[in-house]
Amino acid sequence: MVVNSVHWFRKGLRLHDNPALQEALNGADTVRCVYILDPWFAGAANVGINRWRFLLEALEDLDSSLKKLNSRLFVVRGQPTDVFPRLFKEWKVTRLTFEYDPEPYGKERDGAIIKMAQEFGVETVVRNSHTLFNLDRIIEMNNNSPPLTFKRFQTIVSRLELPRRPLPPITQQQMDKCHTKIADNHDQLYSIPSLEELGFRTEGLPPAVWRGGESEALDRLNKHLDKKVWVANFEHPRVNTCSLYASPTGLSPYLRFGCLSCRVLYYNLRELYMKLRKRSSPPLSLFGQLLWREFFYTAATNNPNFDRMEGNPICVQIPWDQNPEALAKWAEGRTGFPWIDAIMTQLRQEGWIHHLARHAVACFLTRGDLWISWESGMRVFEELLLDADWSVNAGSWMWLSCSAFFQQFFHCYCPVGFGRRTDPSGDYIRHYIPILKDYPNRYIYEPWNAPESVQKAANCVVGVNYPKPMINHAEGSRLNIERMKQVYQQLSHYRGLSLLASVPTIQEEAEPPMTDESQTSSGPDSPPRGAAVNEGTGCSTAPDSSTVCASSTTAPHPGLEEAVTSRPPQTACTSSGSHTQHPTAITSTSAAPPSPALTPAQSSLSRSKPSSPSSSCPTSSPSPSPATALTQRRKGLARKVRRSQRQRGRQSCAPAAREGERRADEEEREEAGGEERMEERMEEEVEQDEERMEEETCGELTGHQQ
């Protein structure tokens, strides 16, 4: 029997480690590699020019690789349901192969194609290679529901066998066995379209910072693996200005489009680690970014509403504001906060931003300042971010907005202090917002505070050449914390829990449980080793469209039984301008009914018009939680007891005891002033944690990816 195979490329745009393509070649007489593209959909989809350019470059690279094997890529215009019946008849197809798509839309689409193929007598072969593990198996091991905490997910993964070994690339010998004649007019019939054909204007379009394709992905992987010392010793470069720019070893867009196999990355990291560590087995945390990616795929695979609030059983129903004007200013980089505007400008120009930058702008849009729904931010990232992945992007935004996976709403990023700490000179801002290039370092992050003479000397007057801040961050963040507090208070009553009484204290968070994930990680969005809390208006970071993390206190929604102990990268902005970290808890492993919808009247406070900000950070901290207050009272009682003991000792002890008294006095003074020193230590820990996230093992959150 003649076997005429068609391999359908969607993601997985590569020849290495492609099990479905190998199945197409196995015993076939002819093989055609197809990519289906609908030009009309290109114009209507929420996908920006950088993402389309990356895709077209990946297709060109794939076609070039197939040419070397005496084959070609067939790019067919239309919809799959319209295209395949014609191709089945024209090419007398007997076998259709493609990579398994774990996302709800993909599974629905593929189910319809499989049914259609059966009607035409075409065998379908589907193989998984976009994820490391079988997601259905993970769900099955968790009582048939997706694990909604990363700790639980890690526990399950640790019980699984290692991912399957990657397959070798397609060879010339394999292709020769199923040679397919290529028509002379192939380029006229099945060519890769241009950006102009898809309706994009390319005049003035700068060169791509990230070039798409398998060849570029493998080249970057080799550069990535050259950093052997990092893999062996978990030593990461400090996060600085250079970290904010696109890295030549970044891999996240290539994993998203499948130009690079996640299994190839996994085993390259594993084998290199074992070689340098004398065959010792690597910890799970070495693969932190890849595991976060798997975590969100697992959470989303059976939830078609994962990318929205409505009908999403794991999403807290927060009554966000509707403010199209504010959303547009944020998306276009016109907020008046140079740090935020520079990040959004880089995103729009290049299609990528550092994971900590993703966290900053996501927090600013949602719970930090503007109180706009994470759904709006997710759609902007979906349009602009090269590595925006449906599952990871949505999960990262829910995480950062405290809508799921993470509920430490009383910490947010300062849009001035956070950037200044990462890039004190402000060169990043000058690069992406050249109108501010002549501002001195002192005012580059808050130009509205510069004297008028300085603004004029810099040829940029705030309110004329550069916008005034659209919100008073100090007032806005405090107000939003109160709004979030009301949401969670009502949610806690609904669940019969006292959520706000479980806020972790400094002691609880200063020494996190030592798990693999708390020791080290890989990737730009990996969770840090451990995090400390600082009372003040702080905030959290999440794994980006490349990754996300959660940690533990009490899980407020849904189910609320299980806490997470692994730590997300977080940097807080306090009233003193210091930055600390704070990870946290959240959802359980079991499904739960949707949380009650809260009306604006029930949960939002009246918003007074913010005054022009003179400071970027809140001037006071929110009131401490009951747990924090209790800890403070215990400290005070302990000090009183020690003083009483010393007074008794003065009456009855010999002079030899004075040395102990002196030490006790020093201890008390050290404790009284310890918060400042602890804050300094926290900052050092934050720096170390952020440094560990620098390697571009994967793309998130958010942010994402996340």
XYZ file of C-alpha atoms in Angstrom:
706
model
C 0.000 0.000 0.000
C 1.285 3.444 -0.941
C 1.749 5.760 2.051
C 1.487 9.470 1.265
C 2.184 11.460 4.410
C 1.508 15.074 5.272
C 3.122 16.607 8.326
C 1.250 19.656 9.601
C 3.497 22.242 11.244
C 1.892 24.625 13.785
C 4.242 25.090 16.711
C 7.249 22.801 16.660
C 8.875 24.684 13.761
C 12.010 22.534 13.702
C 13.575 19.392 12.291
C 15.306 18.305 15.505
C 13.361 16.322 18.112
C 10.158 16.221 16.092
C 8.449 12.878 16.821
C 5.378 13.650 14.687
C 7.573 14.436 11.665
C 9.508 11.225 12.251
C 6.195 9.347 12.160
C 5.352 11.002 8.848
C 8.636 9.737 7.377
C 8.366 6.239 8.807
C 7.686 3.872 5.913
C 6.228 6.622 3.711
C 6.513 6.849 -0.061
C 5.998 10.609 -0.136
C 6.108 13.284 2.563
C 4.975 16.875 2.345
C 5.538 19.377 5.141
C 2.652 21.855 5.380
C 2.025 25.102 7.201
C -1.490 26.558 6.935
C -1.778 30.325 7.146
C -4.883 32.425 6.698
C -3.936 35.910 5.417
C -7.322 37.300 6.466
C -6.768 36.008 9.992
C -3.365 37.678 10.026
C -4.990 41.076 9.684
C -7.749 40.354 12.177
C -5.708 38.616 14.872
C -4.342 40.369 17.931
C -0.746 39.784 16.836
C 1.733 42.591 16.218
C 4.261 42.989 13.443
C 7.233 41.704 15.458
C 5.499 38.423 16.220
C 4.486 37.956 12.588
C 8.000 38.752 11.429
C 9.436 36.210 13.840
C 6.997 33.560 12.549
C 7.754 34.280 8.888
C 11.489 34.148 9.578
C 11.007 30.803 11.324
C 9.119 29.483 8.302
C 11.835 30.732 5.939
C 14.482 29.009 8.026
C 12.441 25.790 8.039
C 12.023 25.934 4.271
C 15.749 26.528 3.865
C 16.558 23.490 6.011
C 14.137 21.335 4.022
C 15.720 22.517 0.767
C 19.021 21.062 1.942
C 17.200 17.724 2.245
C 15.694 18.019 -1.246
C 12.296 18.921 0.121
C 10.304 22.112 0.640
C 7.800 23.687 2.994
C 4.273 23.975 1.574
C 2.650 27.142 2.951
C -1.041 26.888 2.141
C -3.430 29.828 2.461
C -6.761 29.257 4.146
C -8.376 27.608 7.162
C -7.472 24.007 8.112
C -11.056 22.824 7.786
C -11.161 24.218 4.226
C -7.623 23.304 3.194
C -7.318 19.666 4.199
C -10.229 18.206 2.187
C -8.629 19.650 -0.948
C -5.137 18.444 -0.052
C -6.365 14.969 0.887
C -7.806 14.534 -2.595
C -5.092 16.319 -4.575
C -2.147 14.536 -2.955
C -3.962 11.233 -2.233
C -3.012 11.548 1.434
C -3.132 8.432 3.594
C -1.415 9.706 6.762
C -1.572 13.030 8.611
C 0.825 13.774 11.471
C 1.126 16.742 13.808
C 2.379 17.734 17.247
C -0.029 17.532 20.155
C -1.372 20.918 21.226
C -2.254 20.894 24.951
C -4.232 24.151 24.957
C -8.043 24.049 24.886
C -8.471 25.818 21.542
C -5.853 23.595 19.921
C -7.443 20.418 21.245
C -10.838 21.469 19.904
C -9.392 22.349 16.487
C -7.410 19.123 16.273
C -10.406 17.046 17.272
C -12.352 18.443 14.318
C -9.446 17.717 11.924
C -9.043 14.148 13.200
C -12.739 13.521 12.654
C -12.523 14.977 9.142
C -9.466 12.846 8.341
C -11.306 9.711 9.406
C -14.102 10.565 6.979
C -11.504 10.692 4.191
C -9.870 7.459 5.309
C -6.717 9.269 6.445
C -4.777 7.931 9.411
C -3.822 10.571 11.983
C -0.743 10.299 14.200
C -0.290 12.800 17.046
C 2.838 12.995 19.175
C 3.725 15.201 22.134
C 6.927 17.247 22.013
C 5.893 20.761 23.021
C 5.948 19.932 26.744
C 8.327 17.835 28.808
C 5.644 15.695 30.402
C 2.272 14.210 29.631
C -0.033 16.797 31.195
C -2.928 14.376 31.451
C -0.746 12.071 33.513
C 0.076 14.914 35.940
C -3.618 15.699 36.303
C -4.442 12.030 36.821
C -1.870 11.776 39.611
C -3.482 14.795 41.304
C -6.890 13.173 41.707
C -7.917 14.170 38.186
C -7.518 17.898 38.717
C -4.613 20.164 37.796
C -2.291 21.092 40.670
C -2.745 24.772 41.383
C 0.302 25.289 43.545
C 3.827 24.929 42.276
C 4.854 22.919 45.325
C 2.217 20.326 44.579
C 3.217 20.341 40.914
C 6.856 19.731 41.833
C 5.866 16.889 44.113
C 4.041 15.144 41.301
C 6.765 15.771 38.732
C 9.370 14.359 41.104
C 7.452 11.059 41.022
C 7.406 10.889 37.238
C 10.025 9.316 35.064
C 12.419 11.661 33.316
C 11.102 13.230 30.111
C 11.638 11.209 26.979
C 14.981 11.668 25.299
C 14.931 14.049 22.316
C 15.085 12.523 18.857
C 17.882 13.353 16.404
C 17.270 15.758 13.507
C 15.813 14.549 10.226
C 18.544 13.246 7.935
C 19.111 13.282 4.205
C 18.863 9.485 4.133
C 15.382 9.572 5.681
C 14.167 12.119 3.151
C 15.650 10.211 0.222
C 13.548 7.176 1.105
C 10.333 9.167 0.637
C 11.349 11.673 -1.977
C 8.551 13.929 -3.142
C 8.779 15.751 -6.444
C 8.683 19.514 -6.077
C 6.826 21.382 -8.819
C 8.589 24.069 -10.808
C 5.967 26.598 -9.767
C 6.211 25.703 -6.069
C 7.150 29.246 -5.075
C 4.111 30.637 -6.851
C 1.763 28.149 -5.210
C 3.192 27.612 -1.739
C 5.545 30.478 -0.975
C 5.934 32.119 2.410
C 4.046 35.429 2.426
C 5.654 38.767 3.147
C 4.651 41.174 5.884
C 3.230 43.441 3.184
C 1.014 40.627 1.927
C -0.295 40.213 5.443
C -1.245 43.896 5.482
C 1.608 45.356 7.532
C 3.428 48.565 6.653
C 7.162 47.957 6.795
C 8.445 51.413 5.945
C 10.851 52.456 8.677
C 10.662 49.061 10.388
C 13.971 48.562 12.254
C 15.918 45.298 11.944
C 14.718 42.440 14.105
C 16.415 42.150 17.481
C 15.267 38.530 17.681
C 15.568 36.621 14.411
C 13.197 33.690 14.127
C 14.083 30.143 13.188
C 15.550 26.837 14.293
C 19.067 27.728 13.125
C 19.138 30.849 15.300
C 17.671 28.887 18.219
C 20.378 26.214 18.111
C 23.094 28.836 17.782
C 21.753 30.633 20.851
C 21.537 27.345 22.739
C 25.221 26.690 22.100
C 26.104 30.144 23.412
C 23.848 29.569 26.364
C 25.574 26.304 27.250
C 29.003 27.892 26.946
C 28.337 29.404 30.364
C 29.460 26.218 32.061
C 30.496 27.897 35.294
C 26.967 29.179 35.820
C 25.430 25.757 35.298
C 27.936 24.122 37.627
C 27.952 26.690 40.406
C 24.619 28.470 39.992
C 26.445 31.762 39.797
C 24.566 34.439 37.904
C 25.675 37.887 36.827
C 24.201 40.743 38.783
C 21.073 42.295 37.369
C 22.119 45.658 35.979
C 21.457 47.931 33.029
C 22.778 45.378 30.536
C 20.326 42.803 31.870
C 17.427 44.907 30.637
C 18.451 44.609 27.001
C 17.841 41.617 24.748
C 20.410 38.871 25.346
C 22.122 36.947 22.521
C 21.548 33.798 24.571
C 17.837 34.375 25.228
C 15.664 31.396 24.302
C 12.092 32.155 25.334
C 10.643 33.085 21.883
C 12.229 29.976 20.372
C 10.598 27.719 22.941
C 7.264 29.421 22.398
C 7.297 28.829 18.599
C 8.913 25.424 18.949
C 12.069 26.428 17.071
C 13.902 24.872 20.016
C 12.785 21.660 21.668
C 12.213 21.941 25.400
C 13.547 18.394 25.744
C 16.788 19.324 23.991
C 17.233 22.223 26.405
C 16.340 20.022 29.372
C 18.845 17.281 28.558
C 21.607 19.674 27.553
C 21.317 21.363 30.941
C 21.077 18.049 32.739
C 24.049 16.436 31.039
C 26.231 19.508 31.390
C 25.424 19.730 35.086
C 26.197 16.057 35.643
C 29.448 16.369 33.737
C 30.616 19.334 35.778
C 29.290 17.985 39.077
C 30.781 14.511 38.637
C 27.574 12.702 37.748
C 25.541 14.063 40.657
C 21.851 14.229 39.891
C 20.678 17.806 39.236
C 17.905 19.327 41.358
C 14.529 20.139 39.875
C 15.352 23.801 40.292
C 17.942 23.603 37.513
C 14.961 23.400 35.164
C 12.922 26.070 36.957
C 11.756 27.969 33.887
C 10.812 24.858 31.979
C 8.833 23.585 34.953
C 6.946 26.853 35.364
C 6.010 26.572 31.705
C 4.723 23.040 32.331
C 2.882 24.196 35.442
C 0.812 26.751 33.543
C 0.186 24.424 30.629
C -1.163 21.885 33.104
C -3.363 24.451 34.860
C -4.811 25.662 31.536
C -5.151 22.503 29.466
C -8.726 21.715 30.548
C -9.830 25.274 31.294
C -11.033 27.049 28.125
C -11.692 30.194 30.201
C -8.161 30.344 31.579
C -7.535 33.635 29.743
C -10.525 35.495 31.203
C -12.266 36.218 34.483
C -15.744 35.102 33.515
C -16.282 31.401 33.922
C -12.749 30.863 35.227
C -12.989 28.771 38.425
C -9.494 29.675 39.666
C -9.763 33.442 39.148
C -10.853 35.811 41.918
C -13.572 38.097 40.583
C -12.069 41.509 41.332
C -14.136 44.574 40.288
C -11.510 46.319 38.170
C -12.031 49.796 36.742
C -12.863 50.433 33.100
C -10.504 53.166 31.926
C -9.646 52.987 28.194
C -7.700 56.247 28.310
C -5.445 55.057 31.128
C -4.988 51.700 29.410
C -3.895 53.406 26.199
C -1.364 55.571 28.055
C 0.099 52.483 29.691
C 0.225 50.454 26.465
C 1.785 53.307 24.475
C 4.331 54.303 27.115
C 2.754 57.648 28.048
C 2.248 57.205 31.793
C 4.678 59.963 32.808
C 6.786 57.460 34.753
C 10.006 57.050 32.730
C 10.742 53.548 34.026
C 7.309 52.259 32.990
C 7.339 54.145 29.683
C 10.796 52.867 28.747
C 9.714 49.283 29.347
C 6.564 49.606 27.233
C 8.547 51.354 24.486
C 11.065 48.513 24.385
C 8.232 45.982 24.268
C 6.581 47.704 21.309
C 9.854 48.203 19.415
C 11.568 44.863 20.021
C 8.915 42.395 21.176
C 10.725 41.472 24.381
C 11.347 42.859 27.874
C 13.225 41.489 30.863
C 11.105 39.430 33.224
C 11.474 41.928 36.076
C 10.348 44.682 33.715
C 7.256 42.621 32.893
C 6.463 42.381 36.563
C 6.846 46.129 37.041
C 4.477 47.147 34.243
C 1.952 44.435 35.085
C 1.770 45.510 38.713
C 1.478 49.166 37.663
C -1.486 48.417 35.386
C -3.416 46.241 37.806
C -3.276 46.250 41.592
C -0.330 48.640 41.947
C -1.618 51.872 40.430
C -4.212 51.925 37.654
C -6.579 49.188 38.904
C -7.272 47.947 35.376
C -8.070 44.290 34.683
C -5.259 41.860 33.981
C -7.231 40.761 30.905
C -6.414 44.078 29.217
C -2.716 43.779 29.976
C -2.690 40.182 28.809
C -4.093 41.217 25.425
C -1.397 43.888 25.000
C 1.304 41.327 25.766
C -0.377 38.876 23.398
C -0.040 41.442 20.625
C 3.498 42.629 21.301
C 5.446 39.970 23.190
C 7.327 37.457 21.048
C 7.187 34.722 23.668
C 3.564 35.359 24.646
C 2.100 31.916 25.151
C -1.635 31.523 25.764
C -1.271 29.494 28.943
C 1.798 31.155 30.440
C 0.720 34.675 29.492
C -2.707 34.347 31.096
C -1.323 32.565 34.146
C 1.354 35.203 34.668
C -1.156 38.031 34.528
C -3.499 36.329 36.981
C -0.525 35.811 39.281
C 0.722 39.394 39.115
C -2.722 40.885 39.612
C -3.375 38.657 42.651
C -6.275 37.059 40.807
C -4.889 33.520 41.158
C -1.794 31.671 42.367
C -0.545 34.653 44.412
C -2.332 36.847 46.951
C 0.320 39.063 48.549
C -1.618 42.140 47.486
C -0.042 44.452 50.079
C 3.263 44.509 48.183
C 3.686 46.385 44.916
C 6.451 47.751 42.729
C 7.477 51.361 43.024
C 7.643 52.775 39.464
C 10.603 54.934 40.507
C 12.640 53.123 43.143
C 12.573 49.692 41.514
C 14.035 50.940 38.250
C 16.545 53.190 39.959
C 17.860 50.278 41.946
C 18.336 48.169 38.814
C 19.826 50.954 36.684
C 20.992 53.849 38.888
C 22.405 55.807 35.953
C 19.131 55.754 34.015
C 20.856 54.771 30.752
C 18.050 52.331 29.966
C 15.547 55.188 30.124
C 17.741 57.425 27.983
C 17.980 54.687 25.350
C 14.235 54.184 24.940
C 13.033 57.692 25.841
C 15.644 59.946 24.207
C 13.672 63.085 25.064
C 14.913 62.550 28.647
C 18.548 61.870 27.716
C 19.874 65.179 29.064
C 18.300 64.829 32.506
C 20.784 64.322 35.350
C 20.748 60.953 37.080
C 19.101 62.504 40.104
C 15.910 63.312 38.212
C 15.878 60.783 35.363
C 13.361 58.547 37.162
C 11.170 61.389 38.437
C 11.599 64.362 36.098
C 8.566 66.132 37.575
C 10.640 66.788 40.684
C 13.386 68.542 38.739
C 13.496 72.341 39.120
C 12.187 74.242 36.142
C 15.699 75.406 35.306
C 16.891 71.801 35.096
C 13.940 70.828 32.900
C 14.634 73.692 30.509
C 18.347 72.927 30.432
C 17.462 69.342 29.487
C 15.172 70.636 26.688
C 12.313 68.636 28.152
C 9.675 70.353 30.259
C 7.327 67.993 32.048
C 3.795 68.587 30.871
C 5.027 69.989 27.552
C 7.669 67.694 26.066
C 7.029 64.718 28.318
C 3.758 63.876 30.101
C 3.126 64.517 33.751
C 2.648 61.394 35.906
C -0.836 60.069 35.260
C -1.324 59.076 38.902
C 0.081 59.734 42.347
C 1.705 56.403 43.059
C 1.794 56.888 46.829
C -1.934 57.568 47.058
C -2.965 55.145 44.337
C -1.078 52.173 45.709
C -2.393 52.707 49.241
C -5.927 52.987 47.934
C -5.582 49.845 45.845
C -4.241 47.899 48.788
C -7.385 48.825 50.695
C -9.564 47.797 47.757
C -7.778 44.451 47.535
C -8.126 44.045 51.270
C -11.890 44.458 50.977
C -12.024 41.903 48.159
C -10.145 39.324 50.177
C -11.986 40.063 53.397
C -15.268 39.288 51.680
C -13.743 36.270 49.989
C -12.411 35.040 53.321
C -15.851 35.361 54.914
C -17.339 33.548 51.950
C -14.856 30.713 52.418
C -15.200 30.744 56.182
C -11.554 31.690 56.670
C -9.652 34.521 58.243
C -7.292 35.177 55.355
C -5.859 38.466 56.504
C -4.788 36.996 59.823
C -2.364 34.710 58.016
C -0.048 37.382 56.649
C 3.488 36.057 57.179
C 5.853 37.803 59.536
C 9.461 38.691 58.865
C 10.690 35.699 60.850
C 8.407 33.341 58.964
C 9.654 34.511 55.602
C 13.292 35.220 56.392
C 14.101 31.509 56.490
C 12.019 29.788 53.809
C 11.757 26.025 53.621
C 14.725 24.618 51.768
C 13.275 23.042 48.678
C 14.995 22.525 45.363
C 13.264 25.589 44.030
C 14.339 27.655 47.024
C 17.981 26.829 46.495
C 18.457 27.838 42.909
C 16.799 28.039 39.538
C 17.379 28.568 35.876
C 15.981 31.107 33.518
C 15.077 34.749 33.426
C 11.884 34.305 35.395
C 12.858 31.607 37.803
C 11.669 31.817 41.380
C 14.390 32.884 43.783
C 15.930 30.885 46.513
C 14.247 32.626 49.374
C 12.508 35.852 50.067
C 12.003 38.196 52.926
C 9.183 40.480 53.785
C 9.266 44.148 54.545
C 6.252 45.941 55.878
C 5.434 48.663 53.440
C 3.931 49.101 50.102
C 5.731 46.385 48.219
C 5.071 44.068 45.358
C 5.826 40.818 43.726
C 7.197 39.550 40.491
C 6.045 36.598 38.510
C 7.529 34.248 35.991
C 6.650 36.043 32.575
C 5.247 35.008 29.301
C 7.969 32.914 30.056
C 7.346 31.899 33.760
C 5.596 32.363 37.189
C 5.921 31.364 40.804
C 4.035 31.294 44.034
C 4.884 30.712 47.651
C 3.096 30.054 50.775
C 0.827 31.282 53.458
C -2.861 30.438 53.270
C -4.624 29.549 50.069
C -7.604 31.868 49.811
C -9.120 30.641 46.576
C -10.223 28.144 45.431
C -10.232 25.308 47.940
C -7.771 27.123 50.143
C -6.254 24.034 51.716
C -2.767 23.949 50.239
C 0.033 26.505 50.551
C 2.981 26.973 48.248
C 6.497 27.024 49.596
C 8.524 27.802 46.496
C 9.451 31.426 46.070
C 8.676 33.839 43.255
C 11.037 36.630 42.348
C 9.800 39.685 44.164
C 10.927 43.147 44.825
C 9.033 45.465 47.097
C 8.913 49.221 47.196
C 8.632 50.610 50.658
C 8.050 54.059 51.962
C 11.754 54.422 52.514
C 12.502 53.444 48.973
C 14.111 50.154 49.872
C 13.285 47.015 47.972
C 12.568 43.691 49.518
C 11.191 40.394 48.407
C 8.078 38.625 49.377
C 6.614 35.470 47.989
C 3.353 33.891 48.912
C 0.555 31.425 48.854
C -2.540 30.497 47.205
C -4.735 28.040 45.522
C -5.364 24.406 46.251
C -5.046 21.362 44.066
C -8.729 20.653 43.951
C -11.299 22.322 41.824
C -13.581 24.810 43.508
C -16.637 26.787 42.553
C -16.047 30.277 41.221
C -15.490 32.888 43.850
C -18.334 35.294 44.448
C -18.411 38.274 42.172
C -17.878 41.469 44.108
C -19.608 44.584 42.952
C -17.774 47.898 42.901
C -20.154 49.160 45.563
C -19.199 46.280 47.808
C -15.456 46.319 47.409
C -14.097 49.530 45.972
C -13.364 52.694 47.815
C -14.174 56.124 46.569
C -11.218 57.403 44.572
C -10.249 60.971 45.107
C -8.389 62.686 42.312
C -4.689 62.174 43.057
C -2.539 65.199 43.403
C 0.619 65.698 41.439
C 3.135 63.326 42.975
C 6.158 64.751 44.644
C 7.353 61.352 45.729
C 7.238 58.059 43.942
C 6.600 55.820 46.903
C 4.022 55.787 49.664
C 4.930 57.781 52.699
C 3.372 55.375 55.130
C 2.770 51.682 55.361
C -0.591 49.982 55.535
C -1.688 48.900 58.972
C 0.000 45.677 60.053
C -1.892 42.429 59.922
C -3.019 40.710 63.149
C -0.151 38.228 62.821
C 2.387 41.004 62.433
C 0.942 42.930 65.385
C 1.060 39.786 67.498
C 4.696 39.258 66.631
C 5.505 42.853 67.566
C 3.765 42.438 70.926
C 5.736 39.261 71.565
C 8.967 41.105 70.834
C 8.037 43.826 73.320
C 7.172 41.297 76.038
C 10.453 39.468 75.458
C 12.402 42.693 75.896
C 10.541 43.503 79.129
C 11.286 40.037 80.504
C 14.981 40.416 79.732
C 15.096 43.839 81.404
C 13.389 42.443 84.515
C 15.843 39.562 84.652
C 18.798 41.917 84.393
C 17.449 44.129 87.178
C 17.147 41.110 89.470
C 20.605 40.044 88.423
C 22.089 43.401 89.486
C 20.890 42.785 93.037
C 22.007 39.192 93.410
C 24.758 38.529 90.886
C 28.466 39.015 91.320
C 30.450 41.418 89.156
C 31.331 38.450 86.953
C 27.737 38.505 85.698
C 28.100 42.012 84.318
C 29.581 40.634 81.133
C 26.360 38.702 80.507
C 24.356 41.821 81.295
C 26.419 43.819 78.837
C 25.806 41.210 76.147
C 22.078 41.247 76.870
C 22.028 45.029 76.533
C 23.816 44.750 73.216
C 21.316 42.114 72.137
C 18.411 44.386 73.007
C 19.932 47.320 71.178
C 20.633 45.071 68.222
C 17.039 43.883 68.207
C 15.677 47.403 68.559
C 17.645 48.533 65.531
C 17.498 45.206 63.765
C 14.806 46.080 61.320
C 17.064 48.473 59.456
C 19.852 45.927 59.245
C 17.384 43.227 58.269
C 16.144 45.484 55.532
C 19.703 45.795 54.245
C 20.125 42.031 54.367
C 16.837 41.643 52.529
C 18.070 43.889 49.765
C 21.198 41.775 49.448
C 19.053 38.633 49.269
C 16.871 40.242 46.628
C 19.924 41.092 44.552
C 21.181 37.536 44.832
C 17.782 36.144 43.877
C 17.458 38.441 40.900
C 20.952 37.567 39.759
C 19.958 33.930 39.627
C 17.200 34.717 37.173
C 19.404 36.329 34.574
C 20.145 33.318 32.382
C 17.687 33.109 29.503
C 16.735 29.468 29.827
C 13.168 30.225 28.854
C 10.838 33.132 28.458
C 6.958 35.452 32.128
C 4.962 35.714 33.619
C 4.789 37.597 32.252
C 5.874 38.465 32.936
C 4.751 37.575 31.581
C 5.659 35.747 31.800
C 6.111 34.828 32.758
